[in-house]
Structures are given as C-alpha cells and as structure tokens.
Amino acid sequence: MLLEIKDIHVHYGKIAALKGISVDVDEGEIVTLIGANGAGKTTTLKTISGLRSLSAGRISFDGKDISKLAGHKRVLAGIGQSPEGRGVFPGMTVEDNLYMGAYARKGDLSKELAEVYDLFPRLAERKSQMGGTMSGGEQQMLAIGRALMADPKVLLLDEPSMGLAPMLVQQIFSIIETINQRGTTVLLVEQNAQQALQIAHRAYVLETGRVVKSAAAADLLDDPEVRAAYLGGDLGEVPAEASVETEGKRLD
Ligand SMILES: Nc1ncnc2c1ncn2[C@@H]1O[C@H](COP(=O)(O)OP(=O)(O)OP(=O)(O)O)[C@@H](O)[C@H]1O
Ligand SMILES: [Mg+2]
C-alpha cells in the first residue's frame, strides 16, 4: 500500500469535516473520490498533503506514519498536490512557477522540466509569460505541471477539470491517464464523476465527511444509486435509432 488513510477525523473549529475516513491507494493506481459539495474531498487531500491537521486517525505513506510530518517534508517524501483553485503565482513566469514546484529539492531539474513540457506543450510555448496572464485552462495545466516538478510518487489532484471548456476537459483527463501510465500514482477529486470513474481503477464515494461506498470504478459507473446521485441518473447512451430518425430530414 503506497498511501493508507485510516479513520481520519478533521475539524474546522467545532465543525467536524471528516468523521472517520479511510482510503487506500496502491502504487500505480488512479483512485478517485467523488461526492457532493462539502462532502470533505478537498479536506481529505489537504490533510494528506499536510495543509490541515487531523484530530484522530493516521496517514501512512510508503510504510511510514506521516500524520505529523510537516507539509514540505511530505513533498520531499513524494506527495505532490495540485490545489483546488490552481494557486499559480501571478507575477512569476510560467517557468519560474514550475521551478517553485520543486523548491524543496536540490539538483538538476532539467529532466522534470522536459517531461512537463512534453505533457503540456502549451507551457513550453508560454514559458516566459507571467503566470497571472495565462488563461484559466492554461493555469490549470501550470498547477499540475508544477506539482509534477517534484517528481511525486503520488499526485493529488483537486478538480483538475474545473472551469475548462469541454474539449480541454477531455484533454486533461487523457493527460492524467498518461501521467499515471508513466508511473505516477494518482488520487483524483472530481465533480465530473463520469469522466473520473472512466479513467480511475477504484473509487470512494464521500457523503458529509464519511465514506459511504467504495468499489472498482467500473462497478460504480453501473451502480444505480451512484448513477442517480452523481452521474445524472439515466444510463447515458442515446439509443442509435434517435439519430437515424432525423437522418436525411431537414429540420427547418
Ligand atoms: N476553512 C474552513 N473553515 C470552516 N469550515 C470549512 C473550511 N473548509 C471547509 N470547511 C467545511 O468542511 C466541509 C468539507 O469541505 P470540503 O472543502 O472538504 O468539501 P468538498 O467535498 O471539497 O466540496 P466541493 O465539492 O464543494 O469542493 C464543508 O462543510 C465546508 O464548509
Ligand atoms: Mg473541494
């Protein structure tokens, strides 16, 4: 087990945001967390990366208890996070933003930089542009690229498709698959449950701070409860006849 989250409780003041969440991520997997607004997905990722502290439970990474480890040491250990809402440094160039992702590491970063530019050619074209002037979708790519600069063993992604045009959404999901196929384990949080379940191996459903379901992603895609709550209800596919009906007919 690469990452083991065991019965964690997290509070904001007196409010319990996580009420005993357990999630396992094996090396090489894409695991996705789905759930409604406020379910605790972002809080779970922030607790793994050390931005929030837990009041009970335990997080192990690579066999070690990291529950109390400082955030920058978790980055060094191999936990990379691309935060919700991007967090790009607006007054720094794209390339300097990327280097910030590896600030805790020493040594030559040319290999990591080349890999990020290979995944995101747009970032290479725009490497001298200020981060703050990049478009929303480009900033999303920059945030993911920055997390990859530290060469993480596991990449935590919080809503990578948020605010992207449909074509870019497809592209981001296929890049996440490529990142995974190149050897990085991924823990993905997504509003876009349909797409997330299509690329994930396993998934957990969160409701108000608890895990209410966990299964192979393919099984959740067929689960009637999950379909009704998170996938827009019906079984998706438009029957083939529907398009045949109008074929050759003018609609005006
Ligand atoms: N800084 C904070 N102070 C107080 N409460 C917070 C804070 N951050 C989150 N919460 C609360 O904790 C709960 C879980 O929030 P979280 O951001 O983890 O949800 P989420 O599943 O990521 O939701 P979304 O899909 O809307 O991003 C919510 O009820 C939220 O209001
Ligand atoms: Mg969130």
mmCIF file of C-alpha atoms and ligand atoms in Angstrom:
data_model
loop_
_atom_site.group_PDB
_atom_site.id
_atom_site.type_symbol
_atom_site.label_atom_id
_atom_site.label_comp_id
_atom_site.label_asym_id
_atom_site.label_seq_id
_atom_site.Cartn_x
_atom_site.Cartn_y
_atom_site.Cartn_z
ATOM 1 C CA MET A 1 0.000 0.000 0.000
ATOM 2 C CA LEU A 2 1.520 3.324 -1.043
ATOM 3 C CA LEU A 3 -0.905 5.597 0.797
ATOM 4 C CA GLU A 4 -3.089 4.488 3.686
ATOM 5 C CA ILE A 5 -5.586 6.846 5.277
ATOM 6 C CA LYS A 6 -7.041 5.250 8.353
ATOM 7 C CA ASP A 7 -10.103 6.553 10.147
ATOM 8 C CA ILE A 8 -9.124 10.228 9.996
ATOM 9 C CA HIS A 9 -11.120 12.928 11.713
ATOM 10 C CA VAL A 10 -10.606 16.585 10.807
ATOM 11 C CA HIS A 11 -12.274 19.625 12.374
ATOM 12 C CA TYR A 12 -12.633 23.258 11.390
ATOM 13 C CA GLY A 13 -13.137 24.757 14.838
ATOM 14 C CA LYS A 14 -16.023 22.790 16.274
ATOM 15 C CA ILE A 15 -17.290 21.602 12.905
ATOM 16 C CA ALA A 16 -16.338 18.036 12.003
ATOM 17 C CA ALA A 17 -15.486 17.989 8.285
ATOM 18 C CA LEU A 18 -14.131 14.419 8.217
ATOM 19 C CA LYS A 19 -15.740 11.889 10.552
ATOM 20 C CA GLY A 20 -13.538 8.853 10.188
ATOM 21 C CA ILE A 21 -12.479 8.499 6.578
ATOM 22 C CA SER A 22 -10.418 5.514 5.412
ATOM 23 C CA VAL A 23 -8.962 5.423 1.913
ATOM 24 C CA ASP A 24 -6.225 3.187 0.470
ATOM 25 C CA VAL A 25 -4.197 3.902 -2.631
ATOM 26 C CA ASP A 26 -1.974 1.227 -4.146
ATOM 27 C CA GLU A 27 1.115 2.006 -6.157
ATOM 28 C CA GLY A 28 0.235 2.509 -9.835
ATOM 29 C CA GLU A 29 -3.466 3.170 -9.296
ATOM 30 C CA ILE A 30 -5.744 6.033 -10.162
ATOM 31 C CA VAL A 31 -8.178 6.333 -7.258
ATOM 32 C CA THR A 32 -10.959 8.892 -7.331
ATOM 33 C CA LEU A 33 -13.018 10.491 -4.569
ATOM 34 C CA ILE A 34 -16.471 11.593 -5.609
ATOM 35 C CA GLY A 35 -19.182 13.314 -3.601
ATOM 36 C CA ALA A 36 -21.394 16.371 -3.360
ATOM 37 C CA ASN A 37 -20.213 19.871 -2.434
ATOM 38 C CA GLY A 38 -18.987 19.949 1.137
ATOM 39 C CA ALA A 39 -18.579 16.163 1.416
ATOM 40 C CA GLY A 40 -14.955 16.530 2.512
ATOM 41 C CA LYS A 41 -12.978 15.771 -0.647
ATOM 42 C CA THR A 42 -10.727 18.841 -0.571
ATOM 43 C CA THR A 43 -10.253 18.455 3.180
ATOM 44 C CA THR A 44 -9.107 14.856 2.648
ATOM 45 C CA LEU A 45 -6.484 15.933 0.087
ATOM 46 C CA LYS A 46 -5.323 18.847 2.255
ATOM 47 C CA THR A 47 -4.918 16.526 5.215
ATOM 48 C CA ILE A 48 -2.818 14.127 3.135
ATOM 49 C CA SER A 49 -0.551 16.951 1.964
ATOM 50 C CA GLY A 50 -0.304 18.409 5.464
ATOM 51 C CA LEU A 51 -2.232 21.650 4.950
ATOM 52 C CA ARG A 52 -4.776 20.530 7.603
ATOM 53 C CA SER A 53 -4.022 18.533 10.697
ATOM 54 C CA LEU A 54 -6.053 15.596 11.858
ATOM 55 C CA SER A 55 -7.612 15.251 15.284
ATOM 56 C CA ALA A 56 -7.724 11.455 15.135
ATOM 57 C CA GLY A 57 -6.664 8.658 12.831
ATOM 58 C CA ARG A 58 -3.485 8.089 10.896
ATOM 59 C CA ILE A 59 -1.947 8.571 7.459
ATOM 60 C CA SER A 60 0.839 6.290 6.277
ATOM 61 C CA PHE A 61 2.867 6.786 3.128
ATOM 62 C CA ASP A 62 5.400 4.308 1.831
ATOM 63 C CA GLY A 63 5.092 2.387 5.088
ATOM 64 C CA LYS A 64 5.775 5.380 7.353
ATOM 65 C CA ASP A 65 3.388 7.295 9.593
ATOM 66 C CA ILE A 66 3.315 10.834 8.168
ATOM 67 C CA SER A 67 0.373 12.084 10.248
ATOM 68 C CA LYS A 68 2.509 14.701 11.968
ATOM 69 C CA LEU A 69 5.112 15.372 9.278
ATOM 70 C CA ALA A 70 5.443 18.987 8.023
ATOM 71 C CA GLY A 71 3.992 19.681 4.583
ATOM 72 C CA HIS A 72 7.311 20.384 2.816
ATOM 73 C CA LYS A 73 8.692 17.088 4.114
ATOM 74 C CA ARG A 74 5.707 15.285 2.628
ATOM 75 C CA VAL A 75 6.582 16.856 -0.744
ATOM 76 C CA LEU A 76 10.125 15.547 -0.358
ATOM 77 C CA ALA A 77 8.754 12.120 0.579
ATOM 78 C CA GLY A 78 6.854 12.029 -2.725
ATOM 79 C CA ILE A 79 3.424 13.572 -2.194
ATOM 80 C CA GLY A 80 2.586 16.158 -4.853
ATOM 81 C CA GLN A 81 -0.558 18.288 -4.811
ATOM 82 C CA SER A 82 -2.235 20.468 -7.377
ATOM 83 C CA PRO A 83 -4.648 22.502 -5.265
ATOM 84 C CA GLU A 84 -8.274 23.382 -5.955
ATOM 85 C CA GLY A 85 -8.431 26.858 -7.493
ATOM 86 C CA ARG A 86 -4.972 26.484 -9.014
ATOM 87 C CA GLY A 87 -2.815 28.796 -6.838
ATOM 88 C CA VAL A 88 -0.487 29.930 -9.626
ATOM 89 C CA PHE A 89 1.914 32.756 -8.708
ATOM 90 C CA PRO A 90 0.616 35.574 -10.950
ATOM 91 C CA GLY A 91 3.770 37.728 -11.022
ATOM 92 C CA MET A 92 6.156 34.904 -11.860
ATOM 93 C CA THR A 93 6.838 33.464 -15.288
ATOM 94 C CA VAL A 94 5.446 30.075 -16.233
ATOM 95 C CA GLU A 95 8.890 28.519 -15.960
ATOM 96 C CA ASP A 96 9.580 30.063 -12.546
ATOM 97 C CA ASN A 97 6.174 28.836 -11.399
ATOM 98 C CA LEU A 98 7.236 25.355 -12.456
ATOM 99 C CA TYR A 99 10.525 25.610 -10.567
ATOM 100 C CA MET A 100 8.567 26.597 -7.439
ATOM 101 C CA GLY A 101 7.045 23.132 -7.505
ATOM 102 C CA ALA A 102 10.452 21.677 -6.794
ATOM 103 C CA TYR A 103 11.726 24.350 -4.400
ATOM 104 C CA ALA A 104 12.353 21.801 -1.666
ATOM 105 C CA ARG A 105 14.572 19.682 -3.915
ATOM 106 C CA LYS A 106 18.165 20.303 -4.836
ATOM 107 C CA GLY A 107 19.993 19.450 -8.020
ATOM 108 C CA ASP A 108 19.310 19.374 -11.707
ATOM 109 C CA LEU A 109 15.652 19.694 -12.694
ATOM 110 C CA SER A 110 16.067 19.686 -16.464
ATOM 111 C CA LYS A 111 14.637 16.165 -16.813
ATOM 112 C CA GLU A 112 11.488 17.046 -14.834
ATOM 113 C CA LEU A 113 11.075 20.298 -16.771
ATOM 114 C CA ALA A 114 11.403 18.486 -20.108
ATOM 115 C CA GLU A 115 8.768 15.953 -19.025
ATOM 116 C CA VAL A 116 6.320 18.677 -18.018
ATOM 117 C CA TYR A 117 6.861 20.493 -21.327
ATOM 118 C CA ASP A 118 6.341 17.211 -23.150
ATOM 119 C CA LEU A 119 2.989 16.677 -21.396
ATOM 120 C CA PHE A 120 1.957 20.319 -21.789
ATOM 121 C CA PRO A 121 3.460 21.819 -24.969
ATOM 122 C CA ARG A 122 1.409 24.967 -24.298
ATOM 123 C CA LEU A 123 3.513 25.636 -21.201
ATOM 124 C CA ALA A 124 6.714 25.339 -23.234
ATOM 125 C CA GLU A 125 5.398 27.849 -25.768
ATOM 126 C CA ARG A 126 4.498 30.242 -22.973
ATOM 127 C CA LYS A 127 7.387 29.683 -20.581
ATOM 128 C CA SER A 128 8.309 33.385 -20.321
ATOM 129 C CA GLN A 129 4.722 34.601 -19.925
ATOM 130 C CA MET A 130 3.550 35.754 -16.473
ATOM 131 C CA GLY A 131 1.508 33.065 -14.696
ATOM 132 C CA GLY A 132 -1.295 35.518 -13.955
ATOM 133 C CA THR A 133 -1.846 36.290 -17.641
ATOM 134 C CA MET A 134 -2.316 32.650 -18.630
ATOM 135 C CA SER A 135 -5.893 31.600 -19.415
ATOM 136 C CA GLY A 136 -7.875 29.602 -16.877
ATOM 137 C CA GLY A 137 -7.205 26.305 -18.607
ATOM 138 C CA GLU A 138 -3.525 27.120 -19.032
ATOM 139 C CA GLN A 139 -3.237 27.939 -15.328
ATOM 140 C CA GLN A 140 -4.804 24.568 -14.555
ATOM 141 C CA MET A 141 -2.102 22.891 -16.677
ATOM 142 C CA LEU A 142 0.531 25.009 -14.930
ATOM 143 C CA ALA A 143 -0.695 23.912 -11.496
ATOM 144 C CA ILE A 144 -0.499 20.241 -12.490
ATOM 145 C CA GLY A 145 2.888 20.750 -14.134
ATOM 146 C CA ARG A 146 4.200 22.465 -11.031
ATOM 147 C CA ALA A 147 3.165 19.524 -8.839
ATOM 148 C CA LEU A 148 4.932 17.138 -11.248
ATOM 149 C CA MET A 149 8.217 19.049 -10.963
ATOM 150 C CA ALA A 150 8.875 17.446 -7.577
ATOM 151 C CA ASP A 151 8.629 14.030 -9.287
ATOM 152 C CA PRO A 152 5.961 12.786 -6.851
ATOM 153 C CA LYS A 153 5.155 9.136 -6.213
ATOM 154 C CA VAL A 154 1.536 10.125 -5.741
ATOM 155 C CA LEU A 155 -0.151 13.121 -7.309
ATOM 156 C CA LEU A 156 -3.158 14.614 -5.520
ATOM 157 C CA LEU A 157 -5.431 16.431 -7.966
ATOM 158 C CA ASP A 158 -8.316 18.591 -6.759
ATOM 159 C CA GLU A 159 -10.848 19.321 -9.513
ATOM 160 C CA PRO A 160 -8.385 19.477 -12.416
ATOM 161 C CA SER A 161 -11.235 19.885 -14.931
ATOM 162 C CA MET A 162 -12.898 22.772 -13.091
ATOM 163 C CA GLY A 163 -13.803 25.662 -15.356
ATOM 164 C CA LEU A 164 -12.410 24.062 -18.505
ATOM 165 C CA ALA A 165 -14.085 24.016 -21.903
ATOM 166 C CA PRO A 166 -15.367 20.533 -22.887
ATOM 167 C CA MET A 167 -12.503 19.911 -25.305
ATOM 168 C CA LEU A 168 -9.926 20.764 -22.664
ATOM 169 C CA VAL A 169 -11.723 18.567 -20.129
ATOM 170 C CA GLN A 170 -11.113 15.564 -22.398
ATOM 171 C CA GLN A 171 -7.506 16.601 -22.798
ATOM 172 C CA ILE A 172 -6.874 16.980 -19.058
ATOM 173 C CA PHE A 173 -8.319 13.531 -18.314
ATOM 174 C CA SER A 174 -6.202 11.962 -21.020
ATOM 175 C CA ILE A 175 -3.095 13.731 -19.670
ATOM 176 C CA ILE A 176 -3.896 12.367 -16.195
ATOM 177 C CA GLU A 177 -4.013 8.871 -17.700
ATOM 178 C CA THR A 178 -0.662 9.478 -19.382
ATOM 179 C CA ILE A 179 0.877 10.716 -16.118
ATOM 180 C CA ASN A 180 -0.377 7.518 -14.467
ATOM 181 C CA GLN A 181 0.888 5.289 -17.276
ATOM 182 C CA ARG A 182 4.317 6.879 -16.905
ATOM 183 C CA GLY A 183 4.435 5.635 -13.323
ATOM 184 C CA THR A 184 2.790 8.198 -11.049
ATOM 185 C CA THR A 185 0.023 7.074 -8.707
ATOM 186 C CA VAL A 186 -2.955 9.455 -8.761
ATOM 187 C CA LEU A 187 -5.585 10.400 -6.186
ATOM 188 C CA LEU A 188 -8.179 12.407 -8.064
ATOM 189 C CA VAL A 189 -11.030 14.540 -6.725
ATOM 190 C CA GLU A 190 -13.631 15.470 -9.324
ATOM 191 C CA GLN A 191 -17.086 16.997 -9.672
ATOM 192 C CA ASN A 192 -17.049 15.404 -13.100
ATOM 193 C CA ALA A 193 -17.704 11.926 -11.692
ATOM 194 C CA GLN A 194 -18.472 10.306 -15.036
ATOM 195 C CA GLN A 195 -15.078 11.145 -16.533
ATOM 196 C CA ALA A 196 -13.227 10.467 -13.290
ATOM 197 C CA LEU A 197 -14.754 6.979 -12.998
ATOM 198 C CA GLN A 198 -13.855 6.272 -16.606
ATOM 199 C CA ILE A 199 -10.117 6.740 -16.020
ATOM 200 C CA ALA A 200 -9.932 5.520 -12.400
ATOM 201 C CA HIS A 201 -9.264 1.985 -11.200
ATOM 202 C CA ARG A 202 -11.119 2.375 -7.905
ATOM 203 C CA ALA A 203 -13.338 4.979 -6.310
ATOM 204 C CA TYR A 204 -14.716 6.103 -2.976
ATOM 205 C CA VAL A 205 -17.990 7.960 -2.528
ATOM 206 C CA LEU A 206 -17.975 10.559 0.263
ATOM 207 C CA GLU A 207 -21.038 11.971 1.978
ATOM 208 C CA THR A 208 -20.797 14.574 4.752
ATOM 209 C CA GLY A 209 -17.391 13.500 5.988
ATOM 210 C CA ARG A 210 -17.807 9.759 5.638
ATOM 211 C CA VAL A 211 -17.078 7.095 3.027
ATOM 212 C CA VAL A 212 -20.430 5.575 2.072
ATOM 213 C CA LYS A 213 -19.237 3.365 -0.751
ATOM 214 C CA SER A 214 -16.021 2.070 -2.289
ATOM 215 C CA ALA A 215 -15.632 -0.187 -5.289
ATOM 216 C CA ALA A 216 -13.964 -0.715 -8.633
ATOM 217 C CA ALA A 217 -14.628 2.407 -10.708
ATOM 218 C CA ALA A 218 -16.293 0.369 -13.454
ATOM 219 C CA ASP A 219 -18.776 -1.075 -10.932
ATOM 220 C CA LEU A 220 -19.698 2.392 -9.643
ATOM 221 C CA LEU A 221 -20.400 3.524 -13.200
ATOM 222 C CA ASP A 222 -23.123 0.846 -13.286
ATOM 223 C CA ASP A 223 -24.363 1.373 -9.729
ATOM 224 C CA PRO A 224 -27.954 2.724 -9.829
ATOM 225 C CA GLU A 225 -27.542 4.772 -6.617
ATOM 226 C CA VAL A 226 -24.331 6.336 -7.846
ATOM 227 C CA ARG A 227 -25.865 6.981 -11.246
ATOM 228 C CA ALA A 228 -28.851 8.706 -9.696
ATOM 229 C CA ALA A 229 -26.836 10.849 -7.303
ATOM 230 C CA TYR A 230 -23.688 11.708 -9.247
ATOM 231 C CA LEU A 231 -23.996 10.743 -12.876
ATOM 232 C CA GLY A 232 -27.203 12.460 -13.930
ATOM 233 C CA GLY A 233 -29.498 9.493 -13.398
ATOM 234 C CA ASP A 234 -30.134 7.576 -16.608
ATOM 235 C CA LEU A 235 -27.861 5.099 -18.335
ATOM 236 C CA GLY A 236 -26.377 7.775 -20.532
ATOM 237 C CA GLU A 237 -26.118 6.465 -24.062
ATOM 238 C CA VAL A 238 -28.539 7.906 -26.589
ATOM 239 C CA PRO A 239 -30.149 4.997 -28.477
ATOM 240 C CA ALA A 240 -28.803 4.641 -32.007
ATOM 241 C CA GLU A 241 -32.306 4.997 -33.528
ATOM 242 C CA ALA A 242 -32.595 8.541 -32.189
ATOM 243 C CA SER A 243 -30.108 9.873 -34.701
ATOM 244 C CA VAL A 244 -31.271 7.603 -37.534
ATOM 245 C CA GLU A 245 -34.771 9.100 -37.173
ATOM 246 C CA THR A 246 -33.651 12.546 -38.277
ATOM 247 C CA GLU A 247 -31.142 11.410 -40.850
ATOM 248 C CA GLY A 248 -31.768 12.888 -44.265
ATOM 249 C CA LYS A 249 -34.573 15.085 -42.971
ATOM 250 C CA ARG A 250 -34.331 18.832 -42.886
ATOM 251 C CA LEU A 251 -35.412 20.296 -39.612
ATOM 252 C CA ASP A 252 -36.344 23.766 -40.934
HETATM 253 N N1 LIG B 1 -11.635 26.762 6.284
HETATM 254 C C1 LIG B 1 -12.799 26.235 6.663
HETATM 255 N N2 LIG B 1 -13.456 26.665 7.752
HETATM 256 C C2 LIG B 1 -14.634 26.125 8.141
HETATM 257 N N3 LIG B 1 -15.236 25.115 7.521
HETATM 258 C C3 LIG B 1 -14.627 24.630 6.412
HETATM 259 C C4 LIG B 1 -13.392 25.161 5.918
HETATM 260 N N4 LIG B 1 -13.048 24.485 4.812
HETATM 261 C C5 LIG B 1 -14.025 23.576 4.614
HETATM 262 N N5 LIG B 1 -14.965 23.661 5.562
HETATM 263 C C6 LIG B 1 -16.181 22.822 5.678
HETATM 264 O O1 LIG B 1 -15.799 21.456 5.685
HETATM 265 C C7 LIG B 1 -16.685 20.664 4.910
HETATM 266 C C8 LIG B 1 -15.928 19.916 3.827
HETATM 267 O O2 LIG B 1 -15.413 20.864 2.898
HETATM 268 P P1 LIG B 1 -14.519 20.448 1.647
HETATM 269 O O3 LIG B 1 -13.960 21.689 1.075
HETATM 270 O O4 LIG B 1 -13.568 19.396 2.069
HETATM 271 O O5 LIG B 1 -15.627 19.819 0.697
HETATM 272 P P2 LIG B 1 -15.514 19.293 -0.815
HETATM 273 O O6 LIG B 1 -16.011 17.885 -0.813
HETATM 274 O O7 LIG B 1 -14.165 19.534 -1.356
HETATM 275 O O8 LIG B 1 -16.592 20.206 -1.554
HETATM 276 P P3 LIG B 1 -16.585 20.875 -3.036
HETATM 277 O O9 LIG B 1 -17.060 19.806 -3.960
HETATM 278 O O10 LIG B 1 -17.606 21.962 -2.911
HETATM 279 O O11 LIG B 1 -15.209 21.368 -3.333
HETATM 280 C C9 LIG B 1 -17.733 21.638 4.369
HETATM 281 O O12 LIG B 1 -18.855 21.576 5.175
HETATM 282 C C10 LIG B 1 -17.059 23.001 4.477
HETATM 283 O O13 LIG B 1 -17.995 24.026 4.681
HETATM 284 MG MG MG B 2 -13.436 20.741 -2.877
#
